[in-house]
């Protein structure tokens, strides 16, 4: 691969952008090649720690399978090289044709977590909105937005992350930061060294659970019952924050009356956790007030009562008195920077974003479109058709629910353009592929709101035959006639300078500060005492009247999961999908040799008793069948206590088998539209090997 580092030899301080943590790292350069990545000990995010993915970055960016040079799919289905300018001219021509025939709204963009949250995804949004279409999809339709919606409904902001380091007790609800957010685990460990407690609530005994002071191995989907039981105890003991409740909240009386029914006996019966353990957790919480924080993980979003479960957890923190305090759940101050989103909320809504009717609260909070109803529009079943899509930094064929439907939707589009570093299952369906730059090949702003800092990642190298996000969207916008108005900056450095302007921080100073710059030195807590909560009522909302219009209960109500209400003999087991591995990131990094050796294939983790009942052995291949599909996969029978009986864990992000062939995009949380990826009804069948008897006679 032809590439060139920005210096020939030495170290370049930058930030890792392989996950949302943005750890401070050094890229070590020898003779024009990045040879390794090490941690920056003075960076406050990670204090020198680098996870295996960070350490493997050089192998990934220099991987021989990386896409180089643009590709166009020809009529016979094969990809042929095409010059960049030619490809962009043709793409622009096709976009204009779609607009002419079906209107601007028939075009859309979709970005994934690889370029999410920061300016990279904002270019795609700016592009599609400037073109006149509201249809900007992101991975937020299956990640993070539902937590944001739930917390915003209660308190107007999401305290992400909690002040782990100074907390006296951390409750991890369906999260495993040891793998998923290593710097958070580092902070939790620090708190524990000074006596802080860790409680893990999970149906699987994870790495975090093994380390915890208390592990509650609960039945999936019953977290809200546990949270309500904890609230009941706080109220009974008169230990809740009464000043907060009387001055800054609404709906307490109703919540208290509702929580009354969540006796320890009832919670134990629902969750499957013993009364003794529940009591121990309650006792620990009473000893830790007010610094008892909660971190709801992704699993709480991937269920059908997610919105209310997360509201219940937010309400628990409020009763503990943890809202916006040191050691609690702070309301972080954001930096003032220029906004790349060209549309206000009302303008966005006026354009008729695809799927708005299905999940209006999602659109109100996110000002983005939801990919689940979006798929219907791509299949021509929406209120208007979507005929074109440019996606970047995402692999929806492996990561969105109901993969067959995603494949059908993508394959039927008039124009599909892929931006990726590798030939993915999604990219294979594209008409054009424009290879993308990695995080080491660009420079962008990063924010660390919990420490009120802004940082800048530096460009470390140039790779021939790939194009960074800014260049791509800039070049396409100029071909479509709105480049001067919306992408006037010559390069990303000029964008960075423009973004920073309102903050008063000069780009040159940021370049000189690998550990970032504090954008606001003043730390203020309990801001709700001087500013109303940014909620409908200006108070913390234990009950939210506004939810009546969505048909959602005003209280954070517990709804027992379906499998506890009625047996489904056809699908007697439940599948949890996508629990994070330390070395893979969704569908990423399968090409890295040492990772492949460590985890070469997907395996379904199963309780030994289930294996006996199903008459399957460790290592045997089985068929897992759900309402919408089937996959074959090898079984891994796990030790006693690793997973609850009746639940099977199947990882996601693999092409073969692709677990999202089993997840149903109709089985969603009614408010957030998030798909059920954690309690999927399934059955496991033995695969009878079809050995040809003639072949066995030698
Ligand atoms: N290495 C690595 N890191 C990642 C990612 C990755 O793919 N790889 N992905 C990133 C992304 S985008 C995200 S969203 C985060 C997710 O990060 P986390 O939120 O920490 O998610 P997981 O690590 O999957 O842990 C989820 C846990 O929830 C449990 N669980 C399942 N159902 C339930 C339930 O009903 N209740 C409870 N209490 N627990 C349940 C599962 O057994 C699992 O152990 O990780 C991020 N970090
Ligand atoms: N069954 C099941 N499915 C799930 C989940 C689950 O728990 N269970 N989790 C869901 C969650 S929380 C999330 S966030 C989604 C994630 O869904 P996606 O965002 O679609 O997941 P990735 O596999 O990380 O896709 C990222 C793609 O971007 C490419 N890429 C990496 N860096 C760059 C870059 O700098 N620029 C560009 N242009 N491309 C880049 C990678 O090669 C990869 O193909 O998956 C969801 N899917
Ligand atoms: S946790 Fe790992 S992948 Fe994420 S930013 Fe830090 S080093 Fe990179
Ligand atoms: Mo995610």
Tab-separated table of C-alpha atoms and ligand atoms in Angstrom, residues 15-25 37 39 45-46 49-55 57 177 179-184 439 582 585 588-589, ligand 3:
chain	number	residue	atom	x	y	z
A	15	UNK	CA	-6.284	10.451	19.802
A	16	UNK	CA	-7.530	6.971	19.042
A	17	UNK	CA	-10.911	7.080	17.344
A	18	UNK	CA	-11.689	3.398	17.179
A	19	UNK	CA	-14.332	3.856	19.804
A	20	UNK	CA	-16.073	6.777	21.439
A	21	UNK	CA	-13.500	7.048	24.253
A	22	UNK	CA	-10.922	8.968	22.184
A	23	UNK	CA	-7.943	7.828	24.246
A	24	UNK	CA	-4.765	9.904	24.116
A	25	UNK	CA	-2.132	7.928	22.189
A	37	UNK	CA	0.587	2.876	19.036
A	39	UNK	CA	-0.718	5.358	25.418
A	45	UNK	CA	-9.141	10.141	29.425
A	46	UNK	CA	-7.023	6.981	29.584
A	49	UNK	CA	-3.904	2.782	28.918
A	50	UNK	CA	-4.484	1.471	25.379
A	51	UNK	CA	-6.820	-1.426	24.653
A	52	UNK	CA	-5.988	-4.258	22.194
A	53	UNK	CA	-7.878	-2.503	19.378
A	54	UNK	CA	-5.866	0.663	19.886
A	55	UNK	CA	-2.610	-1.287	19.908
A	57	UNK	CA	-4.364	0.140	14.772
A	177	UNK	CA	-17.113	-1.595	30.467
A	179	UNK	CA	-14.513	-4.674	27.339
A	180	UNK	CA	-16.772	-1.941	26.027
A	181	UNK	CA	-15.379	1.207	27.679
A	182	UNK	CA	-11.974	0.384	29.189
A	183	UNK	CA	-11.320	3.928	30.494
A	184	UNK	CA	-14.615	3.803	32.423
A	439	UNK	CA	-8.991	7.969	11.810
A	582	UNK	CA	-12.603	-7.039	23.877
A	585	UNK	CA	-16.024	-3.894	17.407
A	588	UNK	CA	-14.828	-4.563	12.534
A	589	UNK	CA	-11.321	-6.012	12.897
B	3	LIG	S1	-10.668	2.237	24.372
B	3	LIG	FE1	-9.308	1.306	22.849
B	3	LIG	S2	-10.339	1.566	20.862
B	3	LIG	FE2	-11.322	2.954	22.329
B	3	LIG	S3	-10.246	4.898	22.012
B	3	LIG	FE3	-9.234	3.821	23.715
B	3	LIG	S4	-7.541	2.707	22.766
B	3	LIG	FE4	-8.951	3.297	21.126
